[in-house]
mmCIF file of C-alpha atoms and ligand atoms in Angstrom:
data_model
loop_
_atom_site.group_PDB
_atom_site.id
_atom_site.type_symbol
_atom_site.label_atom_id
_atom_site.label_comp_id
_atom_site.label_asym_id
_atom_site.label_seq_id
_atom_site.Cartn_x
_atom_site.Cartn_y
_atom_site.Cartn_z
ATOM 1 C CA UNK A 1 0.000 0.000 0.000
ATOM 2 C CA UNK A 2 1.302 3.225 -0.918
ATOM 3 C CA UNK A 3 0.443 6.178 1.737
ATOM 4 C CA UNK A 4 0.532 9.894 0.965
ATOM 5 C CA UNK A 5 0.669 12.609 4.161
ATOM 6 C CA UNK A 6 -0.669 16.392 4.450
ATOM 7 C CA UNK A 7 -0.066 17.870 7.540
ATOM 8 C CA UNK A 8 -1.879 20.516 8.388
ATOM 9 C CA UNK A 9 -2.781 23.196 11.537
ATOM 10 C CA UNK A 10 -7.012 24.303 11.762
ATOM 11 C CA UNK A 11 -7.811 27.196 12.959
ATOM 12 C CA UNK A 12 -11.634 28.895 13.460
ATOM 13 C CA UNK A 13 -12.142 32.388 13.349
ATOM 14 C CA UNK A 14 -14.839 33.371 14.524
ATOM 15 C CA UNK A 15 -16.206 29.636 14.274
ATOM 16 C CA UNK A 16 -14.898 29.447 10.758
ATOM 17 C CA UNK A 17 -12.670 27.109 9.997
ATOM 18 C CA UNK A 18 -9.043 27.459 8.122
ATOM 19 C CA UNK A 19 -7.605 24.256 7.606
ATOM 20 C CA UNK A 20 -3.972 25.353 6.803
ATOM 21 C CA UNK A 21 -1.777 22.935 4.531
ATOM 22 C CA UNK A 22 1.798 22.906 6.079
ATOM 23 C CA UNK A 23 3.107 20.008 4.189
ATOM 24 C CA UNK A 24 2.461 17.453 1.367
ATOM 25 C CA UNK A 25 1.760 19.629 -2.033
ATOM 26 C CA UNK A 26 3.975 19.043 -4.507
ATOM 27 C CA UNK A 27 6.568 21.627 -5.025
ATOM 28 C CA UNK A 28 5.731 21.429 -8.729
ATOM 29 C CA UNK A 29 2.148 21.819 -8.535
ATOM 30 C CA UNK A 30 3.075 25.248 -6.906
ATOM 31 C CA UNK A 31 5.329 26.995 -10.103
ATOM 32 C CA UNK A 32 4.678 30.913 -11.120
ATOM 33 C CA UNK A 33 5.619 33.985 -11.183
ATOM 34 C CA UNK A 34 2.662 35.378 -8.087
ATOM 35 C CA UNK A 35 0.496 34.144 -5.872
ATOM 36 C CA UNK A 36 -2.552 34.234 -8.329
ATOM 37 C CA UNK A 37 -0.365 32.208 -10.586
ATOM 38 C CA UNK A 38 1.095 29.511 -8.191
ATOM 39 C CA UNK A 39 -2.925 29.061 -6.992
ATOM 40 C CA UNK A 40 -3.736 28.186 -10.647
ATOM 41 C CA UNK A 41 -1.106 25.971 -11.167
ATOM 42 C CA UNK A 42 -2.262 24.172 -7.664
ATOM 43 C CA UNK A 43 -6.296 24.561 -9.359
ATOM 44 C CA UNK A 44 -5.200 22.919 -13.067
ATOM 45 C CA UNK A 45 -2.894 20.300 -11.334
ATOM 46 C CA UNK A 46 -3.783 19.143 -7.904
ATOM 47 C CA UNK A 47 -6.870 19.927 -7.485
ATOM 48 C CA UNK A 48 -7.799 16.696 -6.112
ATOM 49 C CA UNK A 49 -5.554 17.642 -2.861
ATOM 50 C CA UNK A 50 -8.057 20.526 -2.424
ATOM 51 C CA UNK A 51 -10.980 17.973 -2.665
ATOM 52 C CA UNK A 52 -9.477 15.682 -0.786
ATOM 53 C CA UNK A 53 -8.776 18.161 2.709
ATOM 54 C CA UNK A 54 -12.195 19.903 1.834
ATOM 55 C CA UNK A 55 -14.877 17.833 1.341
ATOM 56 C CA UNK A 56 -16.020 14.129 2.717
ATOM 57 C CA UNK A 57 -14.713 11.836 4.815
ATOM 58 C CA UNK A 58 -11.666 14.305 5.387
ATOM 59 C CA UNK A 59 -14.068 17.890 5.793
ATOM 60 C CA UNK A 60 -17.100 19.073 5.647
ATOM 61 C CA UNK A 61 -19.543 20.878 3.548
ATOM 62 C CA UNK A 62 -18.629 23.972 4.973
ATOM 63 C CA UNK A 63 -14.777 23.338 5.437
ATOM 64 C CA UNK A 64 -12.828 26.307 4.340
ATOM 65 C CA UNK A 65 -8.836 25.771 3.438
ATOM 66 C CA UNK A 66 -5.648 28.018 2.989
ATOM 67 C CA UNK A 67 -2.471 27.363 1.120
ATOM 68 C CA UNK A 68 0.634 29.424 2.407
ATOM 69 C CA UNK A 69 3.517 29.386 -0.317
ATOM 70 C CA UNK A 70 6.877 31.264 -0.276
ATOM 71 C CA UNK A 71 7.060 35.072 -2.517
ATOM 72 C CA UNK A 72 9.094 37.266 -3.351
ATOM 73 C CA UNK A 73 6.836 39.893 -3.173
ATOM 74 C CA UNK A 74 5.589 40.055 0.315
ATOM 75 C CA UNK A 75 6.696 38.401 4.227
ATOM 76 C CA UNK A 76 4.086 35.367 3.024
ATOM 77 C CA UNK A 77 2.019 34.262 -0.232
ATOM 78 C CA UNK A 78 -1.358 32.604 0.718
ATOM 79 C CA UNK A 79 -4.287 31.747 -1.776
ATOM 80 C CA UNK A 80 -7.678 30.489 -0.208
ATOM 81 C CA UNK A 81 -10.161 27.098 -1.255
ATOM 82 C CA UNK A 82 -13.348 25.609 -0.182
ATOM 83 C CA UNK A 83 -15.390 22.789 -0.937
ATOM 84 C CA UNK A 84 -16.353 23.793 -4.525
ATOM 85 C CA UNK A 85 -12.740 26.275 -5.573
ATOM 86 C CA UNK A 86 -10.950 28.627 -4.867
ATOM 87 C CA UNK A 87 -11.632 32.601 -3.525
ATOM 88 C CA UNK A 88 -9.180 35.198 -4.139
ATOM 89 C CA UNK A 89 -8.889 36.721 -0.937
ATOM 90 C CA UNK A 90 -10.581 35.912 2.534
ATOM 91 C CA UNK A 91 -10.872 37.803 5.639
ATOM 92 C CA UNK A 92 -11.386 34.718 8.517
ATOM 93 C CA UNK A 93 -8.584 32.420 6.456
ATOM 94 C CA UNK A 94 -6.052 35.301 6.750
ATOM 95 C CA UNK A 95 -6.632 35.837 10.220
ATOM 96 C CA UNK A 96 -6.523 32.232 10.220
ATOM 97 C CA UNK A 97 -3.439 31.358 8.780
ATOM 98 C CA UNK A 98 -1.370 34.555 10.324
ATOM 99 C CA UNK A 99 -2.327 33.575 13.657
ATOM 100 C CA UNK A 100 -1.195 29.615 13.257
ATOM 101 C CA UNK A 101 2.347 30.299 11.763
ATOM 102 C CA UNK A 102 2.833 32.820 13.836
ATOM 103 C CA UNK A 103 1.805 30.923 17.350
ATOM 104 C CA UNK A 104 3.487 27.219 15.207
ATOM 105 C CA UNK A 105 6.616 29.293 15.095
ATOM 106 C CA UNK A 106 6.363 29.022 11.075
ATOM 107 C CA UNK A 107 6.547 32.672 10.601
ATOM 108 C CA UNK A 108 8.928 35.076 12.513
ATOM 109 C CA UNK A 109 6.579 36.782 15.086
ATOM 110 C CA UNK A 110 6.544 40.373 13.440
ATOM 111 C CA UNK A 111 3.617 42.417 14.494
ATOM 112 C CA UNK A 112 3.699 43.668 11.182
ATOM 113 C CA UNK A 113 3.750 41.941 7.609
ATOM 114 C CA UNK A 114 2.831 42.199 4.023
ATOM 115 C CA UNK A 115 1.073 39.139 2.530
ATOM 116 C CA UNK A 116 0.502 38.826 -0.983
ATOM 117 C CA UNK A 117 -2.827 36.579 -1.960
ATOM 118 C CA UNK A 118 -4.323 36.010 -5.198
ATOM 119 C CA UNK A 119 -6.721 39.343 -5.232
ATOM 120 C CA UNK A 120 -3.132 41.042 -4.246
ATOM 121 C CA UNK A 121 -0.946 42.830 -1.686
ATOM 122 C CA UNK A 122 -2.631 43.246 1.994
ATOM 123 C CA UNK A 123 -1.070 45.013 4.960
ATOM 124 C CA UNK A 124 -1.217 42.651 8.293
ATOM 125 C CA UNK A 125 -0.688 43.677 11.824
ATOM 126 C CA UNK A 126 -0.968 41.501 14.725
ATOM 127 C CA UNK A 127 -1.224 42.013 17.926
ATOM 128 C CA UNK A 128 0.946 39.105 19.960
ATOM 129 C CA UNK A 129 1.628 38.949 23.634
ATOM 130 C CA UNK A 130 3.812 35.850 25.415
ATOM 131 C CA UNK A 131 3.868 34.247 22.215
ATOM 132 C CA UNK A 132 -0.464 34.411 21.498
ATOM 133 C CA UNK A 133 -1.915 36.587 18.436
ATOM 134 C CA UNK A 134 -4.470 37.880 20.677
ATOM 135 C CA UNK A 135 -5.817 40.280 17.142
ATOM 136 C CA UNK A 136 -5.284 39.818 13.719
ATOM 137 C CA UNK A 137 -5.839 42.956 11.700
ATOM 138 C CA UNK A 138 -5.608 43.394 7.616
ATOM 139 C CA UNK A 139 -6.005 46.369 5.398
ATOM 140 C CA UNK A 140 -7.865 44.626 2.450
ATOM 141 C CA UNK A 141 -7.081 45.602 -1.096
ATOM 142 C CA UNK A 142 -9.092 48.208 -2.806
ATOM 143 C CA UNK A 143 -12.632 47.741 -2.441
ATOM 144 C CA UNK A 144 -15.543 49.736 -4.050
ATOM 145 C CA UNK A 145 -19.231 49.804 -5.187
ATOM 146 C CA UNK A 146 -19.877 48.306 -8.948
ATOM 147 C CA UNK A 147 -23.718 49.217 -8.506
ATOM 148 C CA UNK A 148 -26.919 48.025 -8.156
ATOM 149 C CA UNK A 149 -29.044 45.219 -9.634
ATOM 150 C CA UNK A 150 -32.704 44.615 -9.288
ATOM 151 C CA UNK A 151 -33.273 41.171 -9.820
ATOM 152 C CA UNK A 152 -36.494 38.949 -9.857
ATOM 153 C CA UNK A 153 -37.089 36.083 -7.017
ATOM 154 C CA UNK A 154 -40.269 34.134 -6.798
ATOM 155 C CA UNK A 155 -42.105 36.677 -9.146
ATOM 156 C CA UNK A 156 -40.696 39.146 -6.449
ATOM 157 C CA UNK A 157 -38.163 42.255 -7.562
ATOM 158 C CA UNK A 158 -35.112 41.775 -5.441
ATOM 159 C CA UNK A 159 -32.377 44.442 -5.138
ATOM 160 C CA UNK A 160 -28.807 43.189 -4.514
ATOM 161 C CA UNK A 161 -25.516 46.017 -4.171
ATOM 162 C CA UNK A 162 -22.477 44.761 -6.033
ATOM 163 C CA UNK A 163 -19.143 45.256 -4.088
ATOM 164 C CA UNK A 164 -15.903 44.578 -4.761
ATOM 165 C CA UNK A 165 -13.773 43.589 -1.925
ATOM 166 C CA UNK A 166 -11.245 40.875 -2.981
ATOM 167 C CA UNK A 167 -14.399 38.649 -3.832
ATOM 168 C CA UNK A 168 -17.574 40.118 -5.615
ATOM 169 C CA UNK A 169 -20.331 40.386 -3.158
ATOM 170 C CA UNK A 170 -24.194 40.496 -3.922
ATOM 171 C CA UNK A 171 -25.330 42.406 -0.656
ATOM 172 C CA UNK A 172 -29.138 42.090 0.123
ATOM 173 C CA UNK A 173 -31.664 42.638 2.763
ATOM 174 C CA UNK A 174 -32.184 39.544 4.426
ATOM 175 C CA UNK A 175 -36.006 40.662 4.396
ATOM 176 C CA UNK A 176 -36.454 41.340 0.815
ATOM 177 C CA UNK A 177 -35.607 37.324 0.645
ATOM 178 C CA UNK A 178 -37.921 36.460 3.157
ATOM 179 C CA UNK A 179 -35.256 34.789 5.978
ATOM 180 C CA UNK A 180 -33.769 36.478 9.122
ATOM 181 C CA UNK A 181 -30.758 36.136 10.484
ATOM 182 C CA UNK A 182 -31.274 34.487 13.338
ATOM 183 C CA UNK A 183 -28.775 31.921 14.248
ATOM 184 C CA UNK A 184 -31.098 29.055 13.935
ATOM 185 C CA UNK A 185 -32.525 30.294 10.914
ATOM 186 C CA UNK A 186 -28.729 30.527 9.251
ATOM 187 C CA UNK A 187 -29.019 27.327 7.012
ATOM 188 C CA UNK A 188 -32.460 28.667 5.664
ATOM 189 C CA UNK A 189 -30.361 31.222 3.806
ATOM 190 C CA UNK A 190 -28.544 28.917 1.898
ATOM 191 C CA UNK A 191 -31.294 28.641 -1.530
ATOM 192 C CA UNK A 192 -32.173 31.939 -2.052
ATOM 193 C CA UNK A 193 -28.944 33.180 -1.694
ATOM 194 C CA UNK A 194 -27.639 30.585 -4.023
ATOM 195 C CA UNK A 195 -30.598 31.592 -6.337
ATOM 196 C CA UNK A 196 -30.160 35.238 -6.449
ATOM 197 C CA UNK A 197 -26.269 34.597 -7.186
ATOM 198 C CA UNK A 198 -27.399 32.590 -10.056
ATOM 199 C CA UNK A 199 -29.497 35.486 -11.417
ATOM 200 C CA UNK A 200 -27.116 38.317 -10.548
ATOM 201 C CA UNK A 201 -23.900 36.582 -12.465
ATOM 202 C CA UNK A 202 -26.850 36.007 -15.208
ATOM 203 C CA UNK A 203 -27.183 39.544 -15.716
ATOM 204 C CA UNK A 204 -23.624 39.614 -15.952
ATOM 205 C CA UNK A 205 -22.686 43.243 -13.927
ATOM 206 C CA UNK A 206 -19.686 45.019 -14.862
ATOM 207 C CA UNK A 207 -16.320 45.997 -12.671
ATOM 208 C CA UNK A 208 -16.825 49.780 -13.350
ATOM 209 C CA UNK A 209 -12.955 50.141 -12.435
ATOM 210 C CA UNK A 210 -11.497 47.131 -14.883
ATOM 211 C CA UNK A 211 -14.333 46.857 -17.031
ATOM 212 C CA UNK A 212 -14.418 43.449 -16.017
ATOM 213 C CA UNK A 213 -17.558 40.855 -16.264
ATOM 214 C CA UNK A 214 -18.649 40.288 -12.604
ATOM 215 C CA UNK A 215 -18.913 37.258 -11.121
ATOM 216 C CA UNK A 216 -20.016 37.363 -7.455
ATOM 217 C CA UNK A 217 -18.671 34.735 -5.642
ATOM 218 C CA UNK A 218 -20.933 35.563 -2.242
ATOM 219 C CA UNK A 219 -24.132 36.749 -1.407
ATOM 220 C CA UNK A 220 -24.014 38.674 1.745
ATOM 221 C CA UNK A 221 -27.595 39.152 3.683
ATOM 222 C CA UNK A 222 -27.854 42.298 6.068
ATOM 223 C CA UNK A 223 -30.019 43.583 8.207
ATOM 224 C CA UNK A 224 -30.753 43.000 11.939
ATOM 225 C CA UNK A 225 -32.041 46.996 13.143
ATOM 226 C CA UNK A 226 -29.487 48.443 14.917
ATOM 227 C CA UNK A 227 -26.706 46.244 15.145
ATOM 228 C CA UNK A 228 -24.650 45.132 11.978
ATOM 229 C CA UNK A 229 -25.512 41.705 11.454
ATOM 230 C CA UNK A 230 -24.671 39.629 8.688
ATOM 231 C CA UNK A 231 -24.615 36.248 7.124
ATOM 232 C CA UNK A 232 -22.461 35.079 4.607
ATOM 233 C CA UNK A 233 -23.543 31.942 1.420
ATOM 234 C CA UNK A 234 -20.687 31.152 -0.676
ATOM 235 C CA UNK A 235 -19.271 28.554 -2.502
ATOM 236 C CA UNK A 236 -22.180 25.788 -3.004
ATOM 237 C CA UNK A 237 -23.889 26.684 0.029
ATOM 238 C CA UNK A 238 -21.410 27.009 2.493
ATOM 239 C CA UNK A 239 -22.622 29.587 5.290
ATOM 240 C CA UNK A 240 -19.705 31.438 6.530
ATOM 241 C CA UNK A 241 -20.083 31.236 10.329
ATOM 242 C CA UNK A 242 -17.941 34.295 11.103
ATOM 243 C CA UNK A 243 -18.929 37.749 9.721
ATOM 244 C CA UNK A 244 -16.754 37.372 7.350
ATOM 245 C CA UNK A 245 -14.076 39.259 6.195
ATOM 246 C CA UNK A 246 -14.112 40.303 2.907
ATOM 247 C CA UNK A 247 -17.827 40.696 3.892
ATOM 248 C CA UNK A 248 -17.396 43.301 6.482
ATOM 249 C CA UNK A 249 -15.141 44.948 4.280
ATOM 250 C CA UNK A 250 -18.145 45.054 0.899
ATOM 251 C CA UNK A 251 -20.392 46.351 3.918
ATOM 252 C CA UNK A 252 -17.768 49.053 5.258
ATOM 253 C CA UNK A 253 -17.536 50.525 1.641
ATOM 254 C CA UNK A 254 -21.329 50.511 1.258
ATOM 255 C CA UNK A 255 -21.700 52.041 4.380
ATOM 256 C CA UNK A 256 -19.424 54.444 3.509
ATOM 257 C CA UNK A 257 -21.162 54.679 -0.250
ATOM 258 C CA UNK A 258 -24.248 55.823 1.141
ATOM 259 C CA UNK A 259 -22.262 58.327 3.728
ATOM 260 C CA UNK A 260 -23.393 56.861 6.704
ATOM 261 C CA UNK A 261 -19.724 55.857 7.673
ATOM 262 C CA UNK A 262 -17.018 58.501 7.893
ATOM 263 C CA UNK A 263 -13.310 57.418 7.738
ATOM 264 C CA UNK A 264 -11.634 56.496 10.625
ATOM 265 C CA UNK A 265 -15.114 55.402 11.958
ATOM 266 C CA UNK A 266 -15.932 52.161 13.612
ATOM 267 C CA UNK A 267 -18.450 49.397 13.099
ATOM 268 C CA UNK A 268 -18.471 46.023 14.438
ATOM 269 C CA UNK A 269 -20.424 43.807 12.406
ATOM 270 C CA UNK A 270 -21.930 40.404 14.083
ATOM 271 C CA UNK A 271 -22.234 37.002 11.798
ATOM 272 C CA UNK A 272 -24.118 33.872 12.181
ATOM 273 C CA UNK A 273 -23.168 32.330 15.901
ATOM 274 C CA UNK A 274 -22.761 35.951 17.438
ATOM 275 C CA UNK A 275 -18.457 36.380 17.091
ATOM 276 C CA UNK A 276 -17.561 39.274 15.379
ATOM 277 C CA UNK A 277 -15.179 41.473 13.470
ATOM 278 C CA UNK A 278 -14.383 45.259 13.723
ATOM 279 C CA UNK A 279 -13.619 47.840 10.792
ATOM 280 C CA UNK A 280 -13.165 51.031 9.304
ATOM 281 C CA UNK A 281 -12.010 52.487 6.359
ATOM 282 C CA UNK A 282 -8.825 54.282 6.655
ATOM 283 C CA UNK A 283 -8.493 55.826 3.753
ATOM 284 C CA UNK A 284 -10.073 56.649 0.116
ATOM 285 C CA UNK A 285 -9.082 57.048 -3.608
ATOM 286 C CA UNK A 286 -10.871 57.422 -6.967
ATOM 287 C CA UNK A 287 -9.862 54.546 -9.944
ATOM 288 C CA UNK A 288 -11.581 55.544 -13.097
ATOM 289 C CA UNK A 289 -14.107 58.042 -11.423
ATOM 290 C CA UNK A 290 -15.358 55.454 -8.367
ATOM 291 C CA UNK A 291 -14.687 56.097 -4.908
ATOM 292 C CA UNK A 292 -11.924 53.273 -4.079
ATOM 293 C CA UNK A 293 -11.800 52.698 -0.328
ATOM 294 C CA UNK A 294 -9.114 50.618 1.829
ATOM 295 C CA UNK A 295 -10.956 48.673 4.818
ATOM 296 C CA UNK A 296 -9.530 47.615 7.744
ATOM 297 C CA UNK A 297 -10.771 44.196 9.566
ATOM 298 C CA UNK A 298 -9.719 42.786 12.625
ATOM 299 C CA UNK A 299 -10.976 39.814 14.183
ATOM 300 C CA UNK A 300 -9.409 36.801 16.559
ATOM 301 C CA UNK A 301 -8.702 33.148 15.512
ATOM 302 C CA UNK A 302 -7.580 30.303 17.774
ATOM 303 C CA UNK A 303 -6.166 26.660 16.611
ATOM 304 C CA UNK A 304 -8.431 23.602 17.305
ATOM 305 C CA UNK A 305 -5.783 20.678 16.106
ATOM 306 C CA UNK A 306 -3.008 19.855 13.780
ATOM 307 C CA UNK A 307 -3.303 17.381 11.426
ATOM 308 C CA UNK A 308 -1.922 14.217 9.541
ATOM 309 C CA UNK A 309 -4.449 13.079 6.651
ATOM 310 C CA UNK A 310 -3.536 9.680 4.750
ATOM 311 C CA UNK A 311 -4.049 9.090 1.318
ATOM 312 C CA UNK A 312 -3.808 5.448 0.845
ATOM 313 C CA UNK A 313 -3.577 4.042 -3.043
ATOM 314 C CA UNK A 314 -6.135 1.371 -1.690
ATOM 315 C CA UNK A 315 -8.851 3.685 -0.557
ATOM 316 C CA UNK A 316 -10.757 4.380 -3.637
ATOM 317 C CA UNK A 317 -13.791 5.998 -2.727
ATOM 318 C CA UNK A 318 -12.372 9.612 -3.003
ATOM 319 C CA UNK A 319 -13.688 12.665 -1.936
ATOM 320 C CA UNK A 320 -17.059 13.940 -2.228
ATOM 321 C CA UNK A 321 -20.235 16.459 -0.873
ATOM 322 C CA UNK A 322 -23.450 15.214 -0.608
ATOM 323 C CA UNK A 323 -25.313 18.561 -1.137
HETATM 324 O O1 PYC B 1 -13.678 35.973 5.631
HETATM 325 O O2 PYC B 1 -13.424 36.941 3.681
HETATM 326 C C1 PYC B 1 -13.831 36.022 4.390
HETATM 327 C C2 PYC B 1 -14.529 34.875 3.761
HETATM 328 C C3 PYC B 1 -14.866 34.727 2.455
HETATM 329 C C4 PYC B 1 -15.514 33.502 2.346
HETATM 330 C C5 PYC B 1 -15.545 32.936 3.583
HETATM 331 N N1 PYC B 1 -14.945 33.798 4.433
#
């Protein structure tokens, strides 16, 4: 019998988890020049790895992964996967994976660090004492509003905001799709968030900074009165059980859109089982006439458990979901 090994270190953030490969890719599934291009190279060539740490009998439906690799361009190169792909940038994994190889004693404890993911360059700064990253904090890459879009659900005209915040973000009311976001209610989410994605990358939206086609990767519902609540459907169906940061960041810039959040100002924004993350833009540009805005996220992530998996050459029922 031939065995394979990945080791890897989880982490949760915020109840999320970041399982964090350490050790087993291939150095050759890993070539390229970035981050965005080693991630490809890893999506056209081993994607089965990412299937097989994701999904069933080794994860979960709504297990959430993070690939550090070595650059030249930053202190750390990290791209992101789930169950169904890949994301270009992720909030909870970052906090995730900073925190882990920082407290593993894979990354020289620096309070401050550049890490370059596939989306691009983002400014870190953690906040360590005796050895524990007691606060992770990242300033995300530029993140502004590509519009709105009214689309129709159940016969019903449904408007969704279009963000751009390292991932595309549909951001709805959670009333206008009929769910609230109470925690036990979280799962109920799931369809019509997956359904209004469908219809939003359908219409096809355009990046008004690249000129881009869209394609929203995450539907993020809002609402809750006062407080900032949020809850977060990506991939196929996974419910982000943090408040999610790429998420708080879309929400920051609409906030800020609609000029109900100066900079410098403060929101904490709550997800799914009541943790939550803290932000504020710090600062603002314009990129082809739209408002460009750099949020800052902070949030806390602790490990649960390091990792060998086996991959045994006589185990052939592979990986799979059973959504
Ligand atoms: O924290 O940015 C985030 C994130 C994206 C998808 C799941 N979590």
């Amino acid at each position: 019998m031939q065995r394979t090994e990945f080791i890897t270190v989880d982490t949760h953030t915020g109840g999320e988890p970041t399982r964090i490969v350490l050790n087993g890719i291939e150095a050759d599934t890993l070539t390229g020049e970035t981050v965005r291009e080693k991630r490809d190279r890893f999506a056209a060539t081993a994607d089965d790895v990412r299937k097989l740490l994701m999904q069933e009998p080794r994860g979960h439906a709504d297990m959430f992964g993070a690939v550090p690799v070595p650059t030249d361009r930053a202190d750390l190169g990290v791209f992101f996967m789930d169950t169904d792909g890949y994301l270009n940038m992720c909030g909870h994994g970052l906090i995730g994976v900073v925190t882990a190889l920082i407290e593993q004693g894979e990354l020289h404890e620096t309070p401050e660090l550049t890490v370059e993911t596939p989306a691009g360059l983002v400014d870190v700064t953690a906040e360590i004492a005796d050895g524990v990253v007691r606060r992770v904090a990242f300033k995300n890459v530029d993140s502004y509003v590509c519009g709105t879009i009214t689309v129709e659900q159940d016969g019903v005209p449904v408007e969704a905001r279009i963000v751009y915040s390292g991932n595309y973000f549909a951001v709805v009311d959670a009333d206008s799709l009929g769910v609230t976001l109470d925690r036990e209610d979280a799962t109920q989410c799931i369809d019509p968030a997956l359904e209004l994605r469908r219809a939003v990358n359908d219409a096809a939206p355009e990046d008004p900074v690249t000129g881009a086609r869209v394609t929203v990767s995450a539907v993020e519902l809002t609402g809750g009165g006062d407080s900032d609540r949020s809850c977060v459907v990506f991939a196929d169906g996974s419910v982000d059980r943090s408040p999610c940061g790429t998420g708080t960041c879309a929400r920051l810039t609409l906030h800020h859109a609609d000029g109900d959040l100066a900079i410098g100002e403060r929101v904490e924004v709550t997800g799914p089982v009541g943790s939550t993350f803290e932000g504020y833009i710090s600062e603002t540009s314009v990129a082809n006439g739209v408002t460009v805005t750099s949020p800052v996220v902070s949030g806390t992530a602790h490990i649960t458990g390091e990792h060998t998996f086996y991959r045994t050459d006589d185990d052939t029922l592979g990986s799979f979901t059973l959504a």
